Amino acid sequence: MQLIPTEYRRALRRIDFVLLLASLAIIFYSLIIISSATHVNTPSEERFWYVQRQGIFAMINIAIAVFIMNFDYRGLQQYGKSLYIFNLVMLLAVMLFGHAALGAQRWIQIGFISIQPSEFSKLIMIICLAAVLESRMGRLDTPQDLLPVAAYVGLPFLLVLKQPDLGTSLVFMAIFFGMVIACGINWKLFATIVVMGVAAMPVLWQFLKDYQKMRIMVFLDPNVDPLGSGYHIIQSKIAIGSGMLFGKGLFAGTQSQLNFLPENHTDFIFAVVGEEFGFVGAIILLFLYMLVLWRGMQIARDASDIFGRLLAVGITSMLAFHVLVNVGMTTGIMPVTGIPLPLMSYGISSLTTNILSIAILMNIHLHKQKLLLFS
């Protein structure tokens, strides 16, 4: 007697276990570090709530991910226009009804949960842009070809920038460039855009807010404002450097435990990893991300259709940019932008977006195998 029906066993053999296990390992790693990061400077009841809520929503989203994997991802293509309109309405709602925190209006309160629509808008934008670019594959040769696509991304980009959320706006750009490259943009056109972008930086500088300008100045020299904008990066580098090879041990990091490191369970969680688990712990985490990104690229390469390929490229571009910028800002090689570390930083909206993104990648892989999870 078979305990597991044949169709279930056949489906399980086709799951991308490298992607699945690497993602689950990062989530588990996250719960450990969040528990440590909130160990001393947070009341015990609230600390337990941080870990409990992140864990509960991780399980809820994993259950939703399993449900998503049983549907053909290509059905998303027909909802591109509807999702785009929903995305704009959601971002406009933040401007009208959102509440401000940390100097930005990015959140909407729903019951006891604050959600950040700009996080969800990244995945929605990937789906919408994949639907638009699918019919333009290999046909982005002139500015006239590219301009409508740029305008399509530009509207939600500006709404996010208005909040202001420069970090998420930059993620939109990473998604856009990653997907148009996968779509076969003319390389001369692409090079022209890059050169024009670099040439326009002095003009764009004038439109940045004072705190954004200071972040760039601090990136070049943190000692410009060591007790203000430069404080985060200085403390982060001290934390990572003090961890040395094997770290100070869980719950034993002085920078994170004594509250010298701000935002240690969100944007600067990688610094906690470096301080408490050292170089080895940081490398293990980066290796897990490398596996996720590697599988994302492989899934994009092997996708059975153009829409799936573009979806996989967009998701992988988003995750790669998040890892690059977050790790870069905590180590001092990137400006501080407030971009969370995927599946690692505390935050329900970010966690949900990333788990659903991984689910879509796995769905594309399963469809390439001609088998859905429970079919």
XYZ file of C-alpha atoms in Angstrom, residues 118-261:
144
model
C 5.106 49.851 -2.385
C 6.474 46.417 -1.453
C 3.581 44.631 -3.182
C 3.796 47.058 -6.107
C 7.204 45.633 -7.082
C 5.845 42.148 -7.743
C 2.718 43.560 -9.413
C 4.934 45.697 -11.661
C 6.963 42.633 -12.669
C 3.782 40.811 -13.732
C 2.434 43.840 -15.614
C 5.737 44.593 -17.341
C 6.185 40.955 -18.363
C 2.727 41.061 -19.974
C 3.638 44.262 -21.864
C 7.093 43.109 -22.989
C 5.959 39.659 -24.080
C 4.752 41.045 -27.421
C 7.838 43.257 -27.767
C 10.452 40.508 -27.494
C 13.364 41.434 -29.742
C 11.664 44.669 -30.818
C 13.264 47.281 -28.564
C 15.571 48.836 -31.139
C 14.731 52.546 -31.079
C 13.784 55.187 -28.486
C 10.251 55.105 -29.921
C 10.046 51.402 -29.056
C 11.310 51.890 -25.529
C 9.524 55.116 -24.564
C 6.012 53.602 -24.048
C 7.508 50.882 -21.837
C 9.482 53.434 -19.830
C 6.344 55.560 -19.361
C 4.421 52.444 -18.268
C 6.929 51.872 -15.456
C 7.468 55.581 -14.862
C 4.020 56.348 -13.435
C 4.144 53.939 -10.463
C 7.846 54.799 -10.116
C 6.964 58.476 -9.570
C 4.155 57.633 -7.139
C 6.584 55.612 -5.021
C 9.248 58.325 -5.270
C 6.672 60.866 -4.032
C 6.149 59.024 -0.709
C 9.251 59.468 -0.605
C 10.739 55.980 -1.017
C 13.930 56.300 -3.021
C 14.988 52.729 -2.267
C 11.887 51.104 -3.757
C 12.058 53.515 -6.709
C 15.558 52.238 -7.446
C 14.225 48.666 -7.281
C 11.741 49.609 -10.017
C 14.659 50.751 -12.159
C 16.546 47.494 -11.519
C 13.468 45.493 -12.529
C 12.977 47.628 -15.642
C 16.563 47.322 -16.842
C 16.757 43.612 -16.056
C 13.591 42.849 -18.013
C 14.311 45.052 -21.049
C 17.751 43.444 -21.332
C 16.076 40.021 -21.254
C 13.641 41.307 -23.866
C 16.551 41.955 -26.226
C 17.008 45.718 -26.101
C 19.411 47.120 -28.677
C 22.758 47.454 -26.900
C 23.581 50.797 -28.511
C 20.269 52.138 -27.213
C 20.970 50.708 -23.773
C 24.461 52.256 -23.688
C 23.002 55.606 -24.744
C 20.503 55.487 -21.868
C 23.254 54.701 -19.360
C 25.438 57.566 -20.630
C 22.499 59.977 -20.547
C 21.645 58.856 -17.025
C 25.180 59.485 -15.799
C 25.249 62.885 -17.537
C 21.918 63.821 -15.907
C 23.104 63.132 -12.348
C 24.057 66.757 -11.593
C 20.543 67.811 -12.635
C 18.883 65.004 -10.648
C 20.889 66.046 -7.599
C 18.893 69.269 -7.459
C 15.637 67.306 -7.080
C 16.833 65.169 -4.160
C 15.637 66.010 -0.676
C 18.199 67.210 1.854
C 18.292 63.900 3.744
C 18.830 62.014 0.472
C 21.737 64.289 -0.436
C 23.195 63.753 3.017
C 22.982 59.979 2.617
C 25.075 60.170 -0.539
C 27.579 62.487 1.154
C 27.739 60.129 4.122
C 28.351 57.217 1.761
C 31.433 59.035 0.475
C 32.535 59.990 3.995
C 30.517 58.773 7.037
C 32.410 61.194 9.280
C 30.669 64.148 7.593
C 27.799 63.585 10.051
C 28.957 60.885 12.520
C 26.133 61.434 15.023
C 23.402 61.947 12.414
C 23.129 60.432 8.944
C 26.513 58.733 9.229
C 25.700 57.038 12.533
C 23.961 54.013 11.001
C 26.755 53.082 8.658
C 29.535 53.719 11.208
C 27.855 51.463 13.795
C 27.073 48.850 11.148
C 30.711 48.641 10.045
C 31.847 48.430 13.665
C 29.376 45.582 14.278
C 30.401 43.586 11.213
C 34.114 44.141 11.806
C 33.932 43.171 15.478
C 32.362 39.821 14.554
C 35.650 38.709 12.953
C 35.687 35.077 11.780
C 33.142 33.240 13.951
C 31.281 36.115 15.627
C 30.588 36.956 19.246
C 27.785 34.430 19.546
C 23.991 34.585 19.494
C 22.600 37.278 21.856
C 26.181 38.406 22.533
C 26.700 41.203 19.993
C 27.476 44.436 21.814
C 26.450 46.810 19.014
C 23.084 45.142 18.441
C 22.319 44.117 22.031
C 23.221 47.489 23.561
C 21.170 49.403 20.995
C 24.112 51.097 19.277
C 22.946 49.680 15.935
